[in-house]
Amino acid sequence: MSGKTLYDKLWDAHLVRQQDDGSSLIYIDRQLLHEVTSPQAFEGLRLAGRKPWRLDANLATPDHNVPTTRTEREIGVEGIEDPISKIQVQTLDDNCDEFGITEFKMKDIRQGIVHVVGPEQGATLPGMTLVCGDSHTSTHGAFGALAHGIGTSEVEHVLATQCLVTKKMKNMLVRVDGQLAPGVTGKDVVLAVIGEIGTAGGTGYAVEFGGEAIRSLSMEGRMTICNMAIEAGARAGMVAVDQITIDYVKGRPFAPQGEQWEQAVAYWKTLHSDDDAEFERVVVVDGAAIKPQVTWGTSPEMVLPVDASVPDPAQEADPVRRQGIERALQYMGLSANQPITSIQLDRVFIGSCTNSRIEDLREAAAVVKGRKVAASLKQALVVPGSGLVKQQAEAEGLDKVFIEAGLEWREPGCSMCLAMNADKLGSGEHCASTSNRNFEGRQGFGGRTHLVSPGMAAAAAIAGHFVDVRELMAS
Amino acid sequence: MRKFEQHQGIVAPLDRANVDTDMIIPKQFLKSIKRTGFGPNLFDELRYLDEGQPDQDCSQRPKNPDFVLNQARYEGASVLLARENFGCGSSREHAPWALDDFGIRVVIAPSFAEIFFNNCFKNGLLPIVLDETVVDQLFREVAASEGYQLAIDLEKRVVVTPAGDRFEFSVDDFRRHCLLNGLDDIGLTLQHADDIKTYEQRRAAVTPWLFPAAH
Ligand code: SF4
């Protein structure tokens, strides 16, 4: 018999019950909650007269709707100008208070994007099953955890039962060999992988990212990669536990301590795929060949290296794909064969659960330091992922670097990643964004999103158009 | 949950791949704390020419005449025909809520994104995977005849065309059972509360740090 994959191990450890009809009951160790996908779940509990199964497994924070300007933020929930957003954030506060769930409220320094907050607090641990009503929950798989997004009905189900009814996924390994070139980051790796396997390439799979390039990445780089597993269609992405994982977790507020720490570490060290484990699909990528990536279209798979040119639909044989390219070019206001570097930008957004951690901010700050944002730009925003990331960045003086270069330094939240708050694109505007989705209208009605790494976004802010970040690093 | 046994209805063809949940229901409508009322904003950016706002009266907004759901021949459609990877992107359950509120009962596509697929079953909506060639055929037939309807039988797991072509589809037994009987799966899971407690005890002995309150 062949060995087990990391996913097999996590699955087996959480199997409560195998049902006759082929579905399984899986135990959930941690649920993260935010204001957008939880109100109807709490309402469902109330209507059915149910209580949460376990309070200590839940952790909440508002992120999607919160304003990022200091004036609005200082007042707290009352300061949210949009009345509908205010109700939603207030509803999360009320629900958490009513049911007794720990919440980092708007004025708490620990507030931030759920997928930044969980790992930062050690609320995300290796070997856990972790869910959240948000598809980018795949982020937490970077810790050797089984983590994926769920819908609101399932949020209610987990609140009420601490379990999920689900089916086992298939195993896929994405192996990134070799060492990444300087200036090439986790974001470029994951965009290149999505370009290779497509936005549905991972559907039905739990994807483990392995190989030398992944092993060499920091936890933050690994989180960026797992974060976007969902953009390849995979609900869950994961990376095996190693010393880098363990060092990152150590000492965080929710992490085990003392004797339990030793016990946990011993267990965590078993969380990797066995040498003889079998994967239904293996994709091998040459990490050393990856260049900085830029998306040109309206799906994350529409991605190319920065030195390439926008595709020509006339060259595409498949009619559905050709139509897709034509539609994307039209929406994006681009012409066939136009070099990526000729795309002029209106705004730059550095933030989101993909790239708003301290290393991302350092990477961007290093590029803009001593330079000025292009005069043609309407706005360049830097939105840290949490209050603690913001505090750390300020302690390092990064806020000053950004402000001096002409970027805006904001309060933590999802912000322009999905533009539910006031930060959004105008119709027809091009944005270099470190977020994860370039769908039509995602960052604002008619807005045109190009996904890039923090360094690439910073370089684009300086140049006013796309440019290979490595050119700015060299000079 | 509403039961789903059989359904017959007008088919609306949405001829594009990778329809994402942002497209199905844009973010500004996710601020609602309710499960209902999303129908007027289903496919908001495709359906209207202006930018929609929450709590707005949509009846006065300028409609995009090219969009399929605005065309008279598809009025009252309850079956949506789409291309591959339907429902990708965000996990928002507001997407099936919006489809449901609009009156869609069945979505047929060659493939679906998983979270969306799963969310449909929780809301009495049936997503059906049919072979790409079959989907192609259905697109052709819809285009050719106005008022084209499909009949769906979940018990028999079959889609029947007006000409009498029968296309079988597969669906998990558990999901089919819940949908046919309109069952609330929280209630079903709680029937196994003892199994859950046994698991917790067993697990707390191996990974005590995951059960802080038990100590
Ligand atoms: S930052 Fe963007 S992708 Fe991440 S949780 Fe917030 S809205 Fe979702």
XYZ file of C-alpha atoms and ligand atoms in Angstrom:
698
model
C 0.000 0.000 0.000
C 1.279 3.454 -0.821
C 1.867 6.095 1.807
C -0.394 8.982 2.711
C -0.393 12.494 1.396
C -0.530 15.421 3.788
C -4.179 15.855 2.842
C -4.914 12.181 3.546
C -3.410 12.567 7.011
C -5.390 15.696 7.814
C -8.567 14.105 6.518
C -8.117 10.881 8.478
C -7.407 12.771 11.687
C -10.674 14.697 11.396
C -13.063 12.052 10.188
C -15.923 11.792 12.658
C -18.163 9.556 10.667
C -18.289 7.978 7.273
C -21.905 7.999 6.127
C -23.526 5.287 4.028
C -24.242 7.627 1.136
C -20.559 8.387 0.538
C -20.462 11.700 2.384
C -18.404 12.210 5.537
C -18.712 14.163 8.714
C -15.495 16.086 9.310
C -14.599 17.832 12.558
C -13.673 21.506 12.346
C -11.072 22.848 14.776
C -11.357 26.514 13.939
C -13.920 28.750 12.300
C -13.125 32.350 11.406
C -16.054 34.718 11.008
C -16.481 38.103 9.355
C -19.389 40.464 8.852
C -20.417 39.616 5.278
C -21.109 35.892 5.341
C -22.154 35.384 8.953
C -25.334 37.409 9.693
C -27.672 34.936 7.987
C -25.933 32.043 9.775
C -26.457 33.588 13.219
C -30.023 34.402 12.252
C -30.525 30.756 11.278
C -29.270 29.633 14.688
C -31.634 32.016 16.413
C -34.629 30.940 14.339
C -33.968 27.276 15.091
C -33.252 27.966 18.768
C -29.739 26.499 18.451
C -26.542 27.386 20.286
C -22.973 27.214 18.997
C -21.498 23.776 19.690
C -18.185 25.173 20.920
C -17.459 28.834 21.500
C -13.675 28.639 21.751
C -13.307 27.270 18.221
C -14.612 30.521 16.723
C -12.859 33.820 16.151
C -14.389 36.860 14.460
C -13.267 40.197 13.050
C -14.879 42.683 10.650
C -12.822 43.282 7.520
C -14.692 43.519 4.214
C -16.723 46.646 4.938
C -14.559 48.625 7.276
C -13.454 52.052 6.094
C -9.694 52.551 5.822
C -9.429 56.276 6.433
C -8.230 57.291 9.840
C -10.993 59.790 10.518
C -13.759 57.282 9.916
C -11.887 54.593 11.815
C -11.132 56.510 14.961
C -14.804 56.644 15.858
C -15.357 52.884 15.444
C -18.563 51.379 14.075
C -20.426 54.638 14.572
C -17.968 56.312 12.244
C -18.824 54.170 9.213
C -20.444 56.594 6.803
C -22.216 54.023 4.637
C -25.341 53.171 6.660
C -25.726 49.670 5.204
C -22.104 48.768 5.906
C -22.501 50.118 9.395
C -25.467 47.819 10.061
C -23.498 44.831 8.850
C -20.478 45.511 11.056
C -22.752 46.312 13.994
C -24.606 43.037 13.389
C -21.354 41.076 13.683
C -20.560 42.833 16.969
C -24.056 42.136 18.268
C -24.010 38.485 17.232
C -20.601 37.847 18.772
C -21.670 39.562 21.990
C -24.941 37.676 22.110
C -23.437 34.245 21.513
C -20.192 34.871 23.395
C -17.756 34.581 20.496
C -14.339 36.237 20.684
C -14.204 39.148 18.259
C -11.507 41.663 17.426
C -13.711 44.682 16.908
C -12.948 47.649 14.691
C -11.009 49.587 17.295
C -8.988 46.590 18.480
C -5.346 46.695 17.318
C -5.704 42.981 16.449
C -8.504 43.671 13.935
C -7.697 42.967 10.309
C -8.413 40.734 7.340
C -9.422 37.315 8.736
C -6.747 35.541 6.733
C -4.052 37.819 8.094
C -5.378 37.785 11.661
C -5.707 33.982 12.054
C -2.044 33.165 11.377
C -0.793 36.285 13.136
C -2.571 35.259 16.335
C -1.587 31.604 16.142
C -5.297 30.881 15.796
C -4.249 29.036 12.656
C -2.144 26.038 13.627
C -0.592 23.122 11.776
C -2.787 20.047 11.634
C -6.019 21.962 12.067
C -9.134 21.912 9.993
C -10.093 25.537 9.508
C -13.051 27.043 7.689
C -14.458 30.505 7.046
C -17.253 31.878 4.905
C -14.690 33.152 2.466
C -13.035 31.363 -0.423
C -9.535 32.617 0.421
C -9.540 30.497 3.540
C -7.193 28.302 1.518
C -4.512 30.729 2.795
C -4.257 28.877 6.102
C -3.237 25.651 4.374
C 0.271 27.137 4.308
C 0.581 25.836 7.876
C 0.005 22.204 6.972
C -3.670 22.651 7.828
C -6.785 21.662 5.927
C -8.459 24.994 5.286
C -11.129 26.001 2.846
C -13.972 28.390 2.206
C -17.600 27.497 2.856
C -20.988 29.074 2.193
C -23.167 30.734 4.803
C -25.376 27.660 5.321
C -22.218 25.753 6.163
C -21.067 28.520 8.508
C -24.303 27.918 10.387
C -23.759 24.169 10.226
C -20.265 24.483 11.722
C -21.484 26.861 14.413
C -24.207 24.412 15.381
C -22.359 21.105 15.063
C -18.590 21.827 14.830
C -18.691 19.585 11.779
C -19.040 19.789 8.045
C -20.727 17.298 5.729
C -18.330 16.869 2.874
C -16.625 14.478 0.503
C -12.976 13.727 0.220
C -11.200 15.595 -2.554
C -8.538 14.187 -4.850
C -4.824 14.816 -4.297
C -2.746 17.075 -6.502
C 0.887 18.017 -6.086
C 2.246 21.203 -7.586
C 5.996 20.900 -7.364
C 7.983 24.057 -7.944
C 11.579 23.057 -8.537
C 14.704 25.168 -8.331
C 15.240 28.551 -6.734
C 13.256 31.659 -7.593
C 15.176 34.505 -9.191
C 15.577 37.680 -7.099
C 12.502 39.900 -7.461
C 10.282 36.872 -8.118
C 7.878 36.119 -5.277
C 5.220 33.699 -4.100
C 2.670 35.805 -5.973
C 4.478 35.289 -9.267
C 4.731 31.557 -8.576
C 1.027 31.154 -7.948
C 0.035 33.327 -10.909
C 2.334 31.283 -13.146
C 0.789 28.055 -11.816
C -2.738 29.361 -12.475
C -1.653 30.388 -15.970
C -0.434 26.846 -16.476
C -3.361 24.805 -15.101
C -6.200 27.307 -15.590
C -8.855 28.610 -13.210
C -10.589 25.225 -13.082
C -7.395 23.136 -13.135
C -7.601 22.429 -9.422
C -11.354 21.819 -9.201
C -12.025 18.726 -7.104
C -8.482 18.636 -5.729
C -6.720 19.507 -2.533
C -3.473 20.932 -3.843
C -0.196 20.519 -2.017
C 2.541 22.928 -3.039
C 5.988 21.420 -2.676
C 9.442 21.452 -4.167
C 12.601 23.390 -3.476
C 11.174 26.816 -4.330
C 8.279 26.392 -1.877
C 10.523 25.002 0.871
C 12.698 28.110 0.561
C 9.783 30.502 0.965
C 8.855 32.205 4.214
C 5.453 31.484 5.782
C 4.154 34.709 4.289
C 5.189 33.655 0.792
C 3.553 30.275 1.320
C 0.359 31.969 2.515
C 0.271 34.061 -0.661
C 0.487 30.893 -2.731
C -2.149 28.942 -0.799
C -4.378 32.030 -0.768
C -4.731 31.823 -4.529
C -5.218 28.047 -4.770
C -8.910 28.877 -5.076
C -8.174 30.925 -8.201
C -6.974 27.659 -9.733
C -10.289 26.119 -8.671
C -8.867 24.241 -5.676
C -10.798 24.845 -2.466
C -7.764 23.898 -0.405
C -4.065 24.545 -0.927
C -1.437 23.362 1.512
C 2.259 23.180 2.308
C 3.947 20.580 4.515
C 5.107 21.574 7.981
C 8.828 22.238 8.425
C 11.019 24.232 10.774
C 9.971 27.479 9.070
C 6.345 26.725 9.987
C 7.157 25.859 13.569
C 9.359 28.925 14.089
C 6.599 31.162 12.751
C 3.946 29.753 15.108
C 6.049 29.795 18.248
C 5.034 32.316 20.878
C 1.881 33.547 19.154
C -1.042 34.301 21.480
C -3.234 31.309 20.558
C -0.349 28.853 20.072
C 0.212 26.070 22.606
C 2.810 26.669 25.285
C 5.086 24.741 27.642
C 4.626 21.006 27.645
C 1.821 21.202 25.109
C 4.117 23.072 22.754
C 6.587 20.176 22.745
C 3.780 17.707 22.249
C 2.333 19.793 19.406
C 5.688 20.157 17.640
C 6.229 16.400 17.722
C 2.839 15.908 16.117
C 3.278 18.684 13.583
C 6.515 17.151 12.342
C 4.485 14.238 10.984
C 2.466 16.586 8.785
C 4.005 16.040 5.377
C 3.271 13.654 2.541
C 5.008 10.293 2.805
C 7.740 9.653 0.243
C 5.661 6.960 -1.410
C 2.374 8.877 -1.303
C 0.453 8.926 -4.551
C -1.149 11.975 -6.090
C -3.848 11.736 -8.739
C -2.221 14.638 -10.538
C 1.280 16.100 -10.411
C 2.229 19.394 -12.013
C 5.892 20.315 -12.186
C 6.952 23.911 -12.644
C 10.484 25.205 -13.148
C 10.695 27.845 -10.430
C 13.940 29.295 -11.730
C 12.257 30.158 -15.046
C 9.391 32.158 -13.513
C 9.440 35.892 -14.272
C 7.357 38.615 -12.612
C 3.751 38.066 -13.710
C 0.961 40.458 -14.735
C -2.661 39.549 -15.514
C -3.990 41.245 -18.627
C -7.586 39.923 -18.668
C -10.618 39.289 -16.504
C -9.696 35.912 -15.085
C -6.559 35.076 -13.067
C -5.529 32.531 -15.713
C -5.159 35.392 -18.198
C -1.651 36.047 -17.031
C 1.729 36.574 -18.676
C 5.308 37.481 -17.769
C 5.896 41.232 -17.697
C 8.034 41.107 -20.856
C 5.258 39.473 -22.931
C 2.528 40.974 -25.079
C -1.236 40.720 -24.747
C -2.559 37.736 -26.741
C -4.189 37.916 -30.132
C -7.593 36.196 -30.230
C -7.071 35.436 -33.915
C -4.373 32.959 -32.840
C -6.806 31.002 -30.628
C -8.390 27.965 -32.293
C -10.977 27.101 -29.618
C -14.122 29.242 -30.186
C -15.194 29.541 -26.513
C -11.661 30.593 -25.538
C -11.367 32.986 -28.477
C -14.591 34.648 -27.466
C -13.297 34.829 -23.889
C -10.118 36.599 -25.007
C -12.035 39.021 -27.228
C -14.433 39.877 -24.439
C -11.594 40.346 -21.964
C -9.623 42.612 -24.307
C -12.693 44.699 -24.909
C -13.501 45.019 -21.207
C -9.881 45.788 -20.371
C -9.553 48.332 -23.173
C -6.466 46.589 -24.546
C -5.509 45.667 -28.082
C -4.083 42.381 -29.307
C -0.275 42.115 -29.246
C 0.139 45.210 -27.082
C 3.209 44.860 -24.805
C 2.296 44.445 -21.120
C 4.720 47.254 -20.275
C 2.688 49.673 -22.407
C -0.367 49.393 -20.133
C -0.822 52.776 -18.444
C -2.177 52.791 -14.904
C -4.593 55.024 -13.037
C -4.353 53.515 -9.589
C -2.224 51.150 -7.552
C -3.460 49.024 -4.678
C -1.104 47.266 -2.295
C -3.088 45.177 0.158
C -5.594 42.275 0.499
C -5.310 38.878 2.174
C -2.920 37.856 -0.600
C -0.295 40.546 -0.065
C -0.747 42.817 2.945
C 1.644 41.250 5.435
C 4.802 42.833 6.715
C 7.110 41.213 4.142
C 4.843 42.422 1.343
C 5.022 45.959 2.674
C 8.800 45.750 3.048
C 9.094 44.519 -0.519
C 7.006 47.412 -1.842
C 8.715 49.990 0.361
C 12.164 48.909 -0.843
C 11.110 49.692 -4.413
C 9.530 53.113 -3.793
C 12.106 54.312 -1.290
C 13.593 57.604 -2.402
C 11.402 57.701 -5.512
C 8.136 59.414 -6.412
C 4.862 58.018 -7.650
C 4.246 58.889 -11.331
C 2.332 62.141 -11.773
C -0.108 60.396 -14.104
C -1.431 58.221 -11.261
C -4.670 59.226 -9.546
C -4.047 57.211 -6.423
C -1.705 54.666 -4.883
C -2.990 52.988 -1.745
C -1.186 50.872 0.808
C -3.562 49.029 3.122
C -1.954 46.827 5.771
C -3.662 43.514 6.517
C -4.144 44.062 10.235
C -3.665 46.580 13.004
C -0.580 44.679 14.129
C 0.948 44.661 10.641
C 0.346 48.391 10.514
C 1.994 48.881 13.888
C 5.021 46.826 12.843
C 5.364 48.684 9.551
C 5.240 52.013 11.362
C 7.847 50.828 13.821
C 10.092 50.137 10.833
C 9.302 53.519 9.278
C 7.692 52.005 6.197
C 4.703 54.325 6.466
C 7.030 57.283 6.018
C 8.709 55.711 3.015
C 5.322 55.247 1.361
C 4.013 58.686 2.247
C 7.189 60.405 1.074
C 6.944 58.573 -2.234
C 3.346 59.763 -2.618
C 1.394 56.668 -1.617
C -1.470 56.770 0.869
C -1.075 54.858 4.122
C -4.379 53.445 5.358
C -6.078 51.564 8.163
C -6.394 47.753 7.856
C -9.161 45.962 5.938
C -10.072 44.399 2.610
C -10.427 47.820 1.025
C -10.014 47.973 -2.736
C -9.655 44.214 -3.082
C -13.405 44.066 -3.521
C -14.387 47.675 -3.067
C -17.203 47.138 -0.607
C -16.072 50.231 1.210
C -15.269 53.634 -0.288
C -11.975 52.527 -1.891
C -12.751 51.660 -5.492
C -11.865 52.091 -9.147
C -13.722 54.385 -11.494
C -15.093 52.966 -14.717
C -12.350 52.260 -17.253
C -9.503 52.821 -14.805
C -6.539 50.464 -14.818
C -5.197 49.318 -11.475
C -2.045 47.412 -10.580
C -3.303 45.426 -7.631
C -1.718 42.935 -5.254
C -5.102 41.294 -4.645
C -6.336 38.016 -6.085
C -9.238 38.592 -8.457
C -9.355 40.529 -11.700
C -13.004 39.763 -12.457
C -15.102 42.367 -14.248
C -16.183 45.031 -11.788
C -14.389 43.407 -8.858
C -12.610 46.599 -7.777
C -15.389 48.916 -8.873
C -17.937 49.159 -11.673
C -16.095 49.052 -14.992
C -12.726 48.918 -13.221
C -9.768 47.130 -14.858
C -7.633 45.100 -12.505
C -4.142 43.741 -13.169
C -2.869 41.315 -10.545
C 0.799 41.589 -9.596
C 3.214 41.142 -6.687
C 3.808 43.984 -4.193
C 7.171 44.782 -5.770
C 5.625 44.918 -9.234
C 2.793 47.139 -7.974
C 5.305 49.467 -6.358
C 7.395 49.594 -9.532
C 4.263 50.325 -11.562
C 3.382 53.149 -9.183
C 6.742 54.776 -9.856
C 6.709 54.247 -13.625
C 2.991 54.880 -14.222
C 2.914 51.723 -16.357
C 4.075 48.150 -15.893
C 7.793 47.610 -15.697
C 9.929 44.678 -14.585
C 10.547 45.333 -10.886
C 14.065 43.951 -11.319
C 15.021 46.989 -13.367
C 14.289 49.208 -10.382
C 16.021 46.847 -8.010
C 19.226 46.963 -10.043
C 19.528 50.742 -10.144
C -35.537 24.026 2.860
C -37.787 23.889 -0.185
C -38.121 20.451 -1.765
C -36.976 19.787 -5.275
C -38.567 16.840 -7.043
C -39.408 17.754 -10.616
C -39.253 20.946 -12.531
C -40.140 22.161 -15.985
C -39.340 25.631 -17.176
C -38.113 28.064 -19.806
C -34.391 27.921 -20.474
C -32.229 31.057 -20.618
C -28.828 30.600 -22.324
C -25.893 32.446 -20.763
C -23.193 31.782 -23.282
C -19.993 32.466 -21.386
C -17.451 30.410 -19.498
C -16.106 31.143 -15.996
C -19.152 33.087 -14.805
C -17.986 34.155 -11.357
C -20.038 34.900 -8.275
C -19.021 38.573 -8.408
C -20.857 38.646 -11.724
C -23.867 36.761 -10.349
C -24.247 39.218 -7.478
C -21.851 42.183 -7.193
C -20.343 43.071 -3.853
C -22.375 46.146 -3.014
C -25.391 43.893 -2.478
C -23.555 41.672 -0.001
C -24.056 44.264 2.683
C -27.532 42.922 3.308
C -27.978 40.884 6.465
C -30.911 38.977 4.950
C -31.151 35.912 2.730
C -33.827 37.262 0.425
C -34.352 40.191 -1.906
C -31.299 39.673 -4.127
C -33.286 38.767 -7.277
C -33.559 42.265 -8.790
C -29.749 42.513 -8.600
C -28.943 39.118 -10.094
C -26.252 39.720 -12.757
C -26.592 43.414 -11.969
C -23.657 44.659 -14.065
C -24.733 42.659 -17.099
C -28.411 43.362 -16.722
C -28.435 47.122 -16.237
C -26.529 49.894 -17.939
C -25.966 51.920 -14.789
C -24.233 51.046 -11.549
C -26.639 49.508 -9.064
C -26.912 50.506 -5.426
C -28.343 48.488 -2.556
C -31.960 49.216 -1.610
C -32.614 50.887 -4.949
C -35.812 50.479 -6.944
C -34.539 48.584 -9.987
C -37.699 48.920 -12.064
C -36.670 52.389 -13.271
C -33.076 51.520 -14.146
C -31.899 51.382 -17.778
C -31.686 47.761 -18.868
C -29.102 46.257 -21.190
C -31.253 44.967 -24.075
C -28.526 42.531 -25.160
C -28.517 40.631 -21.890
C -30.362 37.346 -22.123
C -32.548 37.775 -19.042
C -33.829 41.073 -20.453
C -35.081 39.497 -23.665
C -38.817 38.914 -23.923
C -38.423 35.376 -25.230
C -36.724 34.289 -22.017
C -39.150 35.962 -19.660
C -40.011 33.756 -16.716
C -36.970 31.540 -17.286
C -36.281 29.147 -14.444
C -33.515 27.045 -15.997
C -30.166 28.676 -16.656
C -27.887 27.128 -19.262
C -24.231 28.094 -18.946
C -20.681 27.194 -19.882
C -17.803 25.660 -17.962
C -16.640 26.564 -14.443
C -19.898 28.322 -13.569
C -19.941 29.996 -10.136
C -16.191 30.354 -9.689
C -14.603 32.857 -7.344
C -16.016 34.089 -4.080
C -17.830 31.675 -1.750
C -20.749 34.078 -1.305
C -23.983 32.158 -0.838
C -25.653 35.340 -1.982
C -25.111 33.947 -5.509
C -27.549 31.018 -5.154
C -29.804 33.272 -3.047
C -29.965 35.743 -5.930
C -30.606 33.041 -8.540
C -33.311 31.565 -6.342
C -34.904 34.926 -5.604
C -35.020 35.649 -9.321
C -36.815 32.367 -9.931
C -34.030 30.125 -11.239
C -34.459 26.545 -10.029
C -31.893 24.696 -12.145
C -28.495 25.619 -13.568
C -27.038 23.391 -16.274
C -23.356 23.614 -17.214
C -20.465 21.347 -18.246
C -18.753 22.092 -14.913
C -19.183 24.144 -11.750
C -16.895 25.623 -9.138
C -17.197 23.519 -5.999
C -18.246 25.999 -3.336
C -21.014 27.394 -5.516
C -22.130 23.887 -6.458
C -22.336 22.963 -2.813
C -24.142 26.166 -1.860
C -26.892 25.474 -4.408
C -27.953 22.282 -2.667
C -28.351 24.146 0.613
C -30.930 26.365 -1.011
C -33.150 24.033 -2.973
C -31.414 24.883 -6.235
C -30.275 22.069 -8.518
C -26.952 22.425 -10.389
C -26.676 19.820 -13.151
C -23.473 18.803 -14.884
C -23.976 17.633 -18.450
C -21.421 16.710 -21.019
C -20.000 19.587 -23.040
C -21.437 18.170 -26.297
C -24.880 17.920 -24.691
C -24.623 21.471 -23.409
C -23.671 22.544 -26.935
C -26.729 20.791 -28.302
C -28.976 22.483 -25.725
C -27.530 25.903 -26.611
C -28.374 25.224 -30.255
C -31.893 24.061 -29.474
C -32.636 27.034 -27.210
C -31.483 29.412 -29.939
C -33.624 27.661 -32.513
C -36.961 27.630 -30.747
C -38.641 30.345 -28.761
C -40.246 29.247 -25.504
C -37.866 26.270 -25.287
C -38.343 24.358 -22.041
C -36.577 21.521 -20.286
C -38.059 19.042 -17.845
C -35.911 17.900 -14.942
C -36.645 14.905 -12.763
C -34.373 14.619 -9.734
C -35.762 11.288 -8.580
C -34.907 9.750 -11.966
C -31.851 11.998 -12.459
C -32.776 12.958 -15.967
C -33.173 16.079 -18.127
C -35.745 15.729 -20.925
C -35.858 17.990 -23.992
C -39.063 18.924 -25.871
C -38.077 16.436 -28.600
C -37.893 13.698 -26.000
C -34.089 13.393 -25.736
C -33.207 12.179 -22.276
C -29.917 13.110 -20.614
C -29.021 11.423 -17.376
C -27.003 13.248 -14.777
C -25.401 12.124 -11.563
C -25.861 13.609 -8.114
C -24.671 12.497 -4.673
C -27.150 10.320 -2.830
C -26.982 12.489 0.277
C -27.598 15.700 -1.603
C -30.381 14.168 -3.638
C -32.032 12.815 -0.519
C -31.894 16.214 1.216
C -33.211 18.023 -1.843
C -36.025 15.560 -2.549
C -37.193 15.786 1.038
C -36.330 19.405 1.739
C -34.180 18.355 4.721
C -32.188 20.686 6.932
C -28.782 19.046 7.241
C -27.976 20.595 10.634
C -30.790 18.523 12.099
C -29.410 15.437 10.356
C -25.902 16.022 11.686
C -27.147 16.597 15.217
C -28.590 13.083 15.137
C -24.934 12.056 15.363
C -24.099 14.293 18.324
C -22.774 11.296 20.253
C -20.302 10.490 17.503
C -19.095 14.072 17.560
C -18.598 13.988 21.326
C -16.748 10.681 21.134
C -14.490 12.142 18.473
C -13.776 15.192 20.633
C -12.759 13.050 23.585
C -10.519 10.863 21.500
C -8.948 13.844 19.782
C -8.481 15.902 22.949
C -6.240 13.127 24.260
C -3.969 13.342 21.186
C -4.066 17.088 20.467
C -5.080 18.719 23.766
C -3.982 22.174 22.569
C -6.932 22.194 20.184
C -9.375 21.885 23.069
C -8.336 24.593 25.510
C -11.732 24.843 27.181
C -11.690 21.135 28.030
C -8.717 21.689 30.351
S -8.872 40.865 1.091
Fe -10.171 40.497 -0.657
S -10.057 38.360 -1.110
Fe -9.232 38.666 0.924
S -10.903 38.298 2.320
Fe -10.893 40.473 1.881
S -12.229 40.731 0.124
Fe -11.772 38.557 0.277
